[in-house]
Short mmCIF file of N, CA and C in Angstrom, two decimals:
data_model
loop_
_atom_site.label_atom_id
_atom_site.label_comp_id
_atom_site.label_asym_id
_atom_site.label_seq_id
_atom_site.Cartn_x
_atom_site.Cartn_y
_atom_site.Cartn_z
N MET A 13 0.84 -1.18 0.00
CA MET A 13 0.00 0.00 0.00
C MET A 13 0.89 1.24 0.00
N ASN A 14 0.62 2.14 -0.89
CA ASN A 14 1.38 3.38 -0.99
C ASN A 14 0.76 4.39 -0.03
N SER A 15 1.48 4.72 0.99
CA SER A 15 0.92 5.66 1.98
C SER A 15 1.57 7.02 1.82
N MET A 16 0.76 7.99 1.49
CA MET A 16 1.24 9.38 1.38
C MET A 16 0.57 10.18 2.48
N PHE A 17 1.32 11.06 3.04
CA PHE A 17 0.79 11.88 4.11
C PHE A 17 0.88 13.34 3.71
N CYS A 18 -0.06 14.13 4.21
CA CYS A 18 -0.05 15.55 3.84
C CYS A 18 1.12 16.25 4.52
N ARG A 19 1.69 17.19 3.82
CA ARG A 19 2.84 17.91 4.34
C ARG A 19 2.46 19.24 4.96
N ARG A 20 1.29 19.71 4.65
CA ARG A 20 0.91 21.02 5.19
C ARG A 20 0.09 20.86 6.46
N GLN A 21 0.25 21.81 7.32
CA GLN A 21 -0.48 21.82 8.57
C GLN A 21 -1.78 22.59 8.39
N PRO A 22 -2.85 22.20 9.08
CA PRO A 22 -4.09 22.97 8.97
C PRO A 22 -3.87 24.40 9.46
N LYS A 23 -4.54 25.34 8.80
CA LYS A 23 -4.35 26.75 9.12
C LYS A 23 -5.04 27.15 10.42
N CYS A 24 -6.07 26.43 10.77
CA CYS A 24 -6.79 26.79 12.00
C CYS A 24 -7.32 25.52 12.65
N LYS A 25 -7.82 25.68 13.85
CA LYS A 25 -8.29 24.53 14.59
C LYS A 25 -9.81 24.43 14.60
N SER A 26 -10.49 25.32 13.92
CA SER A 26 -11.94 25.30 13.88
C SER A 26 -12.43 24.18 12.97
N LEU A 27 -13.37 23.42 13.44
CA LEU A 27 -13.92 22.33 12.67
C LEU A 27 -14.57 22.84 11.39
N LEU A 28 -15.22 23.97 11.47
CA LEU A 28 -15.85 24.58 10.30
C LEU A 28 -14.81 24.97 9.26
N LYS A 29 -13.71 25.58 9.69
CA LYS A 29 -12.66 26.00 8.76
C LYS A 29 -12.00 24.78 8.11
N VAL A 30 -11.78 23.74 8.88
CA VAL A 30 -11.18 22.52 8.34
C VAL A 30 -12.10 21.91 7.29
N ASP A 31 -13.40 21.87 7.59
CA ASP A 31 -14.36 21.33 6.64
C ASP A 31 -14.38 22.14 5.35
N GLU A 32 -14.36 23.47 5.48
CA GLU A 32 -14.35 24.33 4.29
C GLU A 32 -13.08 24.12 3.48
N GLU A 33 -11.94 23.97 4.16
CA GLU A 33 -10.67 23.75 3.48
C GLU A 33 -10.68 22.42 2.72
N LEU A 34 -11.24 21.39 3.34
CA LEU A 34 -11.32 20.09 2.68
C LEU A 34 -12.25 20.14 1.47
N GLN A 35 -13.37 20.85 1.59
CA GLN A 35 -14.28 20.98 0.45
C GLN A 35 -13.63 21.75 -0.69
N GLN A 36 -12.88 22.79 -0.37
CA GLN A 36 -12.19 23.57 -1.38
C GLN A 36 -11.14 22.70 -2.09
N ALA A 37 -10.42 21.90 -1.33
CA ALA A 37 -9.42 21.02 -1.93
C ALA A 37 -10.09 19.99 -2.83
N GLU A 38 -11.23 19.49 -2.43
CA GLU A 38 -11.96 18.52 -3.23
C GLU A 38 -12.45 19.14 -4.54
N GLN A 39 -12.91 20.39 -4.48
CA GLN A 39 -13.41 21.07 -5.68
C GLN A 39 -12.29 21.38 -6.66
N THR A 40 -11.11 21.70 -6.16
CA THR A 40 -9.99 22.03 -7.04
C THR A 40 -9.25 20.79 -7.53
N GLY A 41 -9.62 19.63 -7.03
CA GLY A 41 -8.99 18.40 -7.47
C GLY A 41 -7.71 18.08 -6.73
N GLU A 42 -7.41 18.83 -5.70
CA GLU A 42 -6.20 18.60 -4.91
C GLU A 42 -6.38 17.31 -4.13
N GLN A 43 -5.35 16.47 -4.16
CA GLN A 43 -5.44 15.20 -3.45
C GLN A 43 -5.16 15.44 -1.97
N VAL A 44 -6.08 14.96 -1.16
CA VAL A 44 -5.96 15.18 0.28
C VAL A 44 -5.83 13.82 0.96
N MET A 45 -4.81 13.68 1.73
CA MET A 45 -4.59 12.44 2.47
C MET A 45 -4.64 12.73 3.96
N LYS A 46 -4.92 11.69 4.69
CA LYS A 46 -4.92 11.84 6.14
C LYS A 46 -3.50 12.04 6.66
N CYS A 47 -3.38 12.82 7.68
CA CYS A 47 -2.08 13.00 8.33
C CYS A 47 -1.90 11.90 9.37
N ARG A 48 -0.65 11.51 9.57
CA ARG A 48 -0.36 10.50 10.58
C ARG A 48 -0.50 11.14 11.95
N ARG A 49 -1.23 10.49 12.81
CA ARG A 49 -1.44 11.01 14.16
C ARG A 49 -1.26 9.88 15.17
N LYS A 50 -0.89 10.28 16.36
CA LYS A 50 -0.83 9.32 17.45
C LYS A 50 -2.24 9.08 17.96
N PRO A 51 -2.57 7.85 18.29
CA PRO A 51 -3.89 7.60 18.86
C PRO A 51 -4.02 8.29 20.22
N THR A 52 -5.10 9.00 20.41
CA THR A 52 -5.34 9.67 21.69
C THR A 52 -6.78 9.42 22.10
N THR A 53 -7.00 9.52 23.38
CA THR A 53 -8.37 9.38 23.86
C THR A 53 -8.99 10.76 24.01
N MET A 54 -10.28 10.83 23.76
CA MET A 54 -10.98 12.10 23.87
C MET A 54 -11.32 12.33 25.32
N ARG A 55 -10.87 13.44 25.83
CA ARG A 55 -11.05 13.72 27.26
C ARG A 55 -12.40 14.34 27.57
N VAL A 56 -12.98 15.02 26.59
CA VAL A 56 -14.25 15.71 26.83
C VAL A 56 -15.37 14.94 26.16
N ASP A 57 -16.42 14.70 26.90
CA ASP A 57 -17.59 14.05 26.34
C ASP A 57 -18.24 15.02 25.34
N PRO A 58 -18.43 14.60 24.08
CA PRO A 58 -19.00 15.52 23.10
C PRO A 58 -20.37 16.05 23.51
N GLY A 59 -21.08 15.33 24.34
CA GLY A 59 -22.38 15.80 24.82
C GLY A 59 -22.27 16.98 25.76
N GLU A 60 -21.09 17.18 26.34
CA GLU A 60 -20.89 18.28 27.28
C GLU A 60 -20.25 19.50 26.62
N ASP A 61 -19.65 19.32 25.47
CA ASP A 61 -18.97 20.42 24.78
C ASP A 61 -19.97 21.12 23.86
N ILE A 62 -20.52 22.21 24.34
CA ILE A 62 -21.57 22.94 23.62
C ILE A 62 -21.04 23.50 22.30
N ARG A 63 -19.84 24.06 22.32
CA ARG A 63 -19.29 24.65 21.08
C ARG A 63 -19.11 23.59 20.00
N LEU A 64 -18.64 22.40 20.40
CA LEU A 64 -18.48 21.32 19.44
C LEU A 64 -19.83 20.91 18.87
N LEU A 65 -20.83 20.79 19.73
CA LEU A 65 -22.16 20.43 19.26
C LEU A 65 -22.73 21.48 18.32
N GLN A 66 -22.47 22.76 18.62
CA GLN A 66 -22.95 23.82 17.74
C GLN A 66 -22.29 23.75 16.38
N GLU A 67 -20.97 23.53 16.35
CA GLU A 67 -20.27 23.43 15.08
C GLU A 67 -20.74 22.22 14.28
N LEU A 68 -20.94 21.09 14.96
CA LEU A 68 -21.42 19.90 14.27
C LEU A 68 -22.82 20.12 13.70
N ALA A 69 -23.68 20.77 14.48
CA ALA A 69 -25.04 21.05 14.00
C ALA A 69 -25.00 22.00 12.81
N TYR A 70 -24.12 22.99 12.87
CA TYR A 70 -24.00 23.91 11.74
C TYR A 70 -23.51 23.18 10.49
N LEU A 71 -22.48 22.34 10.65
CA LEU A 71 -21.95 21.60 9.50
C LEU A 71 -23.01 20.69 8.90
N GLU A 72 -23.81 20.09 9.75
CA GLU A 72 -24.85 19.18 9.28
C GLU A 72 -25.95 19.93 8.52
N HIS A 73 -26.26 21.15 8.96
CA HIS A 73 -27.38 21.91 8.38
C HIS A 73 -26.92 23.16 7.64
N ARG A 74 -25.66 23.21 7.24
CA ARG A 74 -25.10 24.43 6.65
C ARG A 74 -25.87 24.90 5.42
N THR A 75 -26.18 24.01 4.50
CA THR A 75 -26.87 24.45 3.27
C THR A 75 -28.25 24.99 3.59
N ASP A 76 -28.95 24.34 4.52
CA ASP A 76 -30.28 24.84 4.91
C ASP A 76 -30.18 26.21 5.55
N ILE A 77 -29.18 26.41 6.40
CA ILE A 77 -29.00 27.69 7.08
C ILE A 77 -28.68 28.79 6.08
N LEU A 78 -27.76 28.51 5.17
CA LEU A 78 -27.38 29.51 4.17
C LEU A 78 -28.54 29.82 3.22
N ASP A 79 -29.31 28.79 2.84
CA ASP A 79 -30.49 29.02 2.00
C ASP A 79 -31.51 29.88 2.71
N CYS A 80 -31.74 29.60 3.99
CA CYS A 80 -32.70 30.39 4.78
C CYS A 80 -32.23 31.83 4.91
N LYS A 81 -30.94 32.01 5.14
CA LYS A 81 -30.38 33.35 5.28
C LYS A 81 -30.54 34.14 3.98
N LEU A 82 -30.22 33.51 2.85
CA LEU A 82 -30.39 34.17 1.56
C LEU A 82 -31.85 34.50 1.27
N LYS A 83 -32.74 33.59 1.64
CA LYS A 83 -34.17 33.81 1.43
C LYS A 83 -34.65 35.01 2.25
N LYS A 84 -34.22 35.10 3.51
CA LYS A 84 -34.61 36.23 4.36
C LYS A 84 -34.05 37.54 3.82
N GLN A 85 -32.81 37.53 3.35
CA GLN A 85 -32.22 38.75 2.80
C GLN A 85 -32.97 39.19 1.55
N GLN A 86 -33.37 38.23 0.71
CA GLN A 86 -34.12 38.56 -0.50
C GLN A 86 -35.50 39.11 -0.14
N GLU A 87 -36.17 38.49 0.84
CA GLU A 87 -37.48 38.98 1.28
C GLU A 87 -37.37 40.40 1.84
N GLU A 88 -36.32 40.66 2.61
CA GLU A 88 -36.09 41.99 3.18
C GLU A 88 -35.88 43.01 2.07
N ALA A 89 -35.08 42.65 1.08
CA ALA A 89 -34.84 43.56 -0.05
C ALA A 89 -36.12 43.83 -0.83
N ASP A 90 -36.93 42.78 -1.02
CA ASP A 90 -38.20 42.96 -1.72
C ASP A 90 -39.15 43.85 -0.92
N ARG A 91 -39.21 43.63 0.40
CA ARG A 91 -40.07 44.47 1.26
C ARG A 91 -39.64 45.93 1.19
N ARG A 92 -38.35 46.17 1.25
CA ARG A 92 -37.84 47.55 1.19
C ARG A 92 -38.18 48.19 -0.16
N LYS A 93 -38.05 47.43 -1.24
CA LYS A 93 -38.35 47.95 -2.56
C LYS A 93 -39.83 48.30 -2.68
N ILE A 94 -40.70 47.42 -2.21
CA ILE A 94 -42.15 47.67 -2.27
C ILE A 94 -42.52 48.85 -1.40
N ALA A 95 -41.94 48.93 -0.20
CA ALA A 95 -42.24 50.05 0.70
C ALA A 95 -41.79 51.37 0.08
N LYS A 96 -40.64 51.38 -0.56
CA LYS A 96 -40.14 52.60 -1.19
C LYS A 96 -41.02 53.00 -2.37
N GLU A 97 -41.45 52.02 -3.17
CA GLU A 97 -42.32 52.30 -4.32
C GLU A 97 -43.68 52.84 -3.90
N ASN A 98 -44.19 52.36 -2.76
CA ASN A 98 -45.50 52.79 -2.29
C ASN A 98 -45.44 53.98 -1.35
N GLY A 99 -44.27 54.52 -1.12
CA GLY A 99 -44.12 55.69 -0.25
C GLY A 99 -44.29 55.39 1.22
N LEU A 100 -44.05 54.15 1.62
CA LEU A 100 -44.20 53.75 3.03
C LEU A 100 -42.90 53.83 3.81
N SER A 101 -41.80 54.06 3.13
CA SER A 101 -40.52 54.13 3.84
C SER A 101 -40.36 55.49 4.50
N VAL A 102 -39.61 55.50 5.58
CA VAL A 102 -39.39 56.71 6.38
C VAL A 102 -37.90 57.02 6.34
N SER A 103 -37.55 58.30 6.43
CA SER A 103 -36.13 58.66 6.42
C SER A 103 -35.70 59.16 7.79
N CYS A 104 -34.44 58.90 8.10
CA CYS A 104 -33.83 59.36 9.35
C CYS A 104 -33.45 60.82 9.20
N GLN A 105 -33.72 61.63 10.21
CA GLN A 105 -33.42 63.06 10.14
C GLN A 105 -31.97 63.36 10.53
N CYS A 106 -31.21 62.33 10.86
CA CYS A 106 -29.81 62.53 11.22
C CYS A 106 -28.88 62.08 10.09
N CYS A 107 -28.99 60.82 9.68
CA CYS A 107 -28.11 60.29 8.63
C CYS A 107 -28.78 60.29 7.25
N PHE A 108 -30.06 60.61 7.22
CA PHE A 108 -30.85 60.72 6.00
C PHE A 108 -30.99 59.40 5.24
N ALA A 109 -30.92 58.29 5.95
CA ALA A 109 -31.23 56.99 5.34
C ALA A 109 -32.72 57.00 5.02
N ASP A 110 -33.07 56.72 3.77
CA ASP A 110 -34.47 56.88 3.37
C ASP A 110 -35.19 55.57 3.10
N ASP A 111 -34.63 54.45 3.50
CA ASP A 111 -35.27 53.17 3.24
C ASP A 111 -35.65 52.44 4.53
N LEU A 112 -36.07 53.17 5.54
CA LEU A 112 -36.42 52.58 6.83
C LEU A 112 -37.90 52.22 6.89
N PHE A 113 -38.20 51.13 7.57
CA PHE A 113 -39.58 50.77 7.84
C PHE A 113 -40.06 51.56 9.05
N PRO A 114 -41.36 51.80 9.17
CA PRO A 114 -41.86 52.53 10.34
C PRO A 114 -41.48 51.88 11.67
N GLU A 115 -41.37 50.55 11.71
CA GLU A 115 -41.01 49.88 12.97
C GLU A 115 -39.53 50.03 13.30
N GLU A 116 -38.73 50.51 12.35
CA GLU A 116 -37.31 50.72 12.58
C GLU A 116 -36.99 52.15 12.99
N VAL A 117 -38.00 52.98 13.12
CA VAL A 117 -37.80 54.40 13.39
C VAL A 117 -38.12 54.71 14.84
N TYR A 118 -37.28 55.52 15.46
CA TYR A 118 -37.48 55.98 16.83
C TYR A 118 -37.74 57.48 16.77
N SER A 119 -38.53 57.96 17.71
CA SER A 119 -38.84 59.39 17.66
C SER A 119 -38.72 60.02 19.04
N CYS A 120 -38.44 61.33 19.02
CA CYS A 120 -38.39 62.10 20.26
C CYS A 120 -39.83 62.49 20.62
N THR A 121 -39.99 63.28 21.65
CA THR A 121 -41.34 63.68 22.08
C THR A 121 -42.00 64.65 21.09
N ASN A 122 -41.22 65.24 20.17
CA ASN A 122 -41.79 66.11 19.12
C ASN A 122 -41.92 65.37 17.79
N ASP A 123 -41.83 64.05 17.81
CA ASP A 123 -41.99 63.19 16.64
C ASP A 123 -40.95 63.39 15.55
N CYS A 124 -39.73 63.72 15.92
CA CYS A 124 -38.62 63.72 14.96
C CYS A 124 -38.17 62.27 14.81
N CYS A 125 -37.96 61.80 13.59
CA CYS A 125 -37.68 60.39 13.33
C CYS A 125 -36.18 60.13 13.12
N PHE A 126 -35.69 59.05 13.76
CA PHE A 126 -34.29 58.68 13.66
C PHE A 126 -34.16 57.16 13.58
N CYS A 127 -33.10 56.70 12.95
CA CYS A 127 -32.84 55.25 12.86
C CYS A 127 -32.18 54.76 14.15
N ALA A 128 -32.18 53.46 14.33
CA ALA A 128 -31.61 52.86 15.54
C ALA A 128 -30.12 53.13 15.66
N GLU A 129 -29.40 53.13 14.54
CA GLU A 129 -27.95 53.35 14.57
C GLU A 129 -27.62 54.75 15.08
N CYS A 130 -28.36 55.76 14.62
CA CYS A 130 -28.11 57.14 15.07
C CYS A 130 -28.44 57.28 16.55
N ILE A 131 -29.53 56.66 16.99
CA ILE A 131 -29.91 56.71 18.41
C ILE A 131 -28.84 56.01 19.24
N ARG A 132 -28.37 54.85 18.77
CA ARG A 132 -27.35 54.10 19.50
C ARG A 132 -26.08 54.93 19.67
N LYS A 133 -25.62 55.54 18.59
CA LYS A 133 -24.40 56.35 18.67
C LYS A 133 -24.60 57.54 19.60
N SER A 134 -25.77 58.17 19.52
CA SER A 134 -26.06 59.31 20.38
C SER A 134 -26.08 58.90 21.85
N CYS A 135 -26.72 57.77 22.13
CA CYS A 135 -26.79 57.28 23.51
C CYS A 135 -25.40 56.92 24.04
N GLU A 136 -24.58 56.28 23.21
CA GLU A 136 -23.22 55.95 23.63
C GLU A 136 -22.43 57.21 23.94
N LEU A 137 -22.58 58.22 23.10
CA LEU A 137 -21.88 59.48 23.31
C LEU A 137 -22.32 60.14 24.61
N LYS A 138 -23.62 60.21 24.83
CA LYS A 138 -24.14 60.85 26.05
C LYS A 138 -23.75 60.07 27.30
N LEU A 139 -23.82 58.75 27.23
CA LEU A 139 -23.42 57.94 28.38
C LEU A 139 -21.93 58.08 28.65
N GLY A 140 -21.13 58.18 27.60
CA GLY A 140 -19.69 58.38 27.75
C GLY A 140 -19.36 59.71 28.40
N GLU A 141 -20.20 60.71 28.15
CA GLU A 141 -20.01 62.02 28.77
C GLU A 141 -20.56 62.07 30.18
N GLY A 142 -21.22 60.99 30.61
CA GLY A 142 -21.79 60.95 31.95
C GLY A 142 -23.17 61.59 32.03
N ASP A 143 -23.78 61.83 30.90
CA ASP A 143 -25.10 62.46 30.85
C ASP A 143 -26.16 61.37 30.85
N ILE A 144 -27.28 61.64 31.52
CA ILE A 144 -28.37 60.66 31.54
C ILE A 144 -29.60 61.17 30.81
N GLN A 145 -29.49 62.30 30.17
CA GLN A 145 -30.59 62.81 29.36
C GLN A 145 -30.20 62.69 27.90
N PHE A 146 -31.17 62.34 27.08
CA PHE A 146 -30.91 62.11 25.67
C PHE A 146 -31.70 63.10 24.83
N PRO A 147 -31.09 64.26 24.48
CA PRO A 147 -31.81 65.27 23.70
C PRO A 147 -31.99 64.83 22.25
N CYS A 148 -32.97 65.43 21.60
CA CYS A 148 -33.27 65.15 20.20
C CYS A 148 -32.06 65.49 19.34
N LEU A 149 -31.81 64.68 18.35
CA LEU A 149 -30.67 64.89 17.45
C LEU A 149 -30.92 66.02 16.46
N ALA A 150 -32.18 66.43 16.31
CA ALA A 150 -32.52 67.51 15.38
C ALA A 150 -32.55 68.86 16.09
N ASP A 151 -32.12 68.93 17.34
CA ASP A 151 -32.09 70.16 18.13
C ASP A 151 -33.45 70.85 18.18
N CYS A 152 -34.51 70.05 18.35
CA CYS A 152 -35.84 70.65 18.43
C CYS A 152 -36.18 71.03 19.87
N GLY A 153 -35.30 70.72 20.81
CA GLY A 153 -35.53 71.05 22.21
C GLY A 153 -36.15 69.92 23.00
N ALA A 154 -36.65 68.90 22.32
CA ALA A 154 -37.28 67.77 23.00
C ALA A 154 -36.21 66.73 23.36
N GLN A 155 -36.63 65.70 24.08
CA GLN A 155 -35.73 64.63 24.46
C GLN A 155 -36.35 63.29 24.09
N PHE A 156 -35.53 62.27 24.08
CA PHE A 156 -36.05 60.93 23.90
C PHE A 156 -36.58 60.47 25.24
N ALA A 157 -37.79 59.98 25.26
CA ALA A 157 -38.41 59.51 26.49
C ALA A 157 -37.76 58.20 26.91
N TRP A 158 -37.65 58.01 28.23
CA TRP A 158 -37.09 56.76 28.75
C TRP A 158 -37.92 55.58 28.26
N LYS A 159 -39.24 55.79 28.20
CA LYS A 159 -40.12 54.70 27.77
C LYS A 159 -39.79 54.29 26.33
N THR A 160 -39.50 55.24 25.48
CA THR A 160 -39.12 54.92 24.10
C THR A 160 -37.86 54.09 24.08
N LEU A 161 -36.88 54.47 24.88
CA LEU A 161 -35.62 53.72 24.93
C LEU A 161 -35.82 52.34 25.56
N GLN A 162 -36.70 52.25 26.56
CA GLN A 162 -36.95 50.97 27.22
C GLN A 162 -37.73 50.02 26.32
N VAL A 163 -38.74 50.55 25.61
CA VAL A 163 -39.53 49.71 24.72
C VAL A 163 -38.65 49.13 23.62
N ASN A 164 -37.72 49.92 23.16
CA ASN A 164 -36.85 49.51 22.07
C ASN A 164 -35.49 49.01 22.56
N GLU A 165 -35.40 48.67 23.84
CA GLU A 165 -34.13 48.27 24.44
C GLU A 165 -33.50 47.08 23.72
N ASN A 166 -34.32 46.10 23.35
CA ASN A 166 -33.76 44.92 22.68
C ASN A 166 -33.11 45.28 21.36
N ARG A 167 -33.75 46.12 20.59
CA ARG A 167 -33.17 46.51 19.30
C ARG A 167 -31.91 47.33 19.51
N LEU A 168 -31.92 48.22 20.48
CA LEU A 168 -30.75 49.06 20.73
C LEU A 168 -29.63 48.26 21.37
N SER A 169 -29.97 47.36 22.31
CA SER A 169 -28.92 46.64 23.03
C SER A 169 -28.20 45.65 22.12
N THR A 170 -28.85 45.14 21.10
CA THR A 170 -28.15 44.25 20.18
C THR A 170 -27.11 45.02 19.39
N ASN A 171 -27.26 46.33 19.32
CA ASN A 171 -26.28 47.15 18.61
C ASN A 171 -25.29 47.81 19.55
N GLY A 172 -25.36 47.54 20.86
CA GLY A 172 -24.32 48.03 21.74
C GLY A 172 -24.77 48.89 22.90
N VAL A 173 -26.01 49.38 22.94
CA VAL A 173 -26.46 50.22 24.04
C VAL A 173 -27.32 49.38 24.95
N LYS A 174 -27.08 49.45 26.25
CA LYS A 174 -27.90 48.70 27.20
C LYS A 174 -28.05 49.47 28.48
#
């Protein structure tokens, strides 16, 4: 039996990266052989290693996950296009992004409209300065109500403000 062993070392230790590297080698026609290894016992029960289980689940369902992600992105793009065509999109008065859905818009007590990113940056700036009041970004004299920030806390906290 002719035994050939690979001469290159894997670039990373992530199971996902190794799988992608092997698939790429298979697609390019590169011959991939197993590396010689010493037999070792696995010290961690795979049922207890959450990260390993997550990577294995992702590898098993990768095409479904990527298809679902692409489908959601396409649906989002279609929704934005339809909203813009029908005049349902709202624009931010700070960064002037004009393709926002009404549920993505935050307003001060004088109904000035802003996107979540502008509110997040403003809140970070004010908190960094030690201020606990959040004035309107359009300098209308009003402030963002605590209730508005609390109701939208999940959306804002995923972007960095909590």
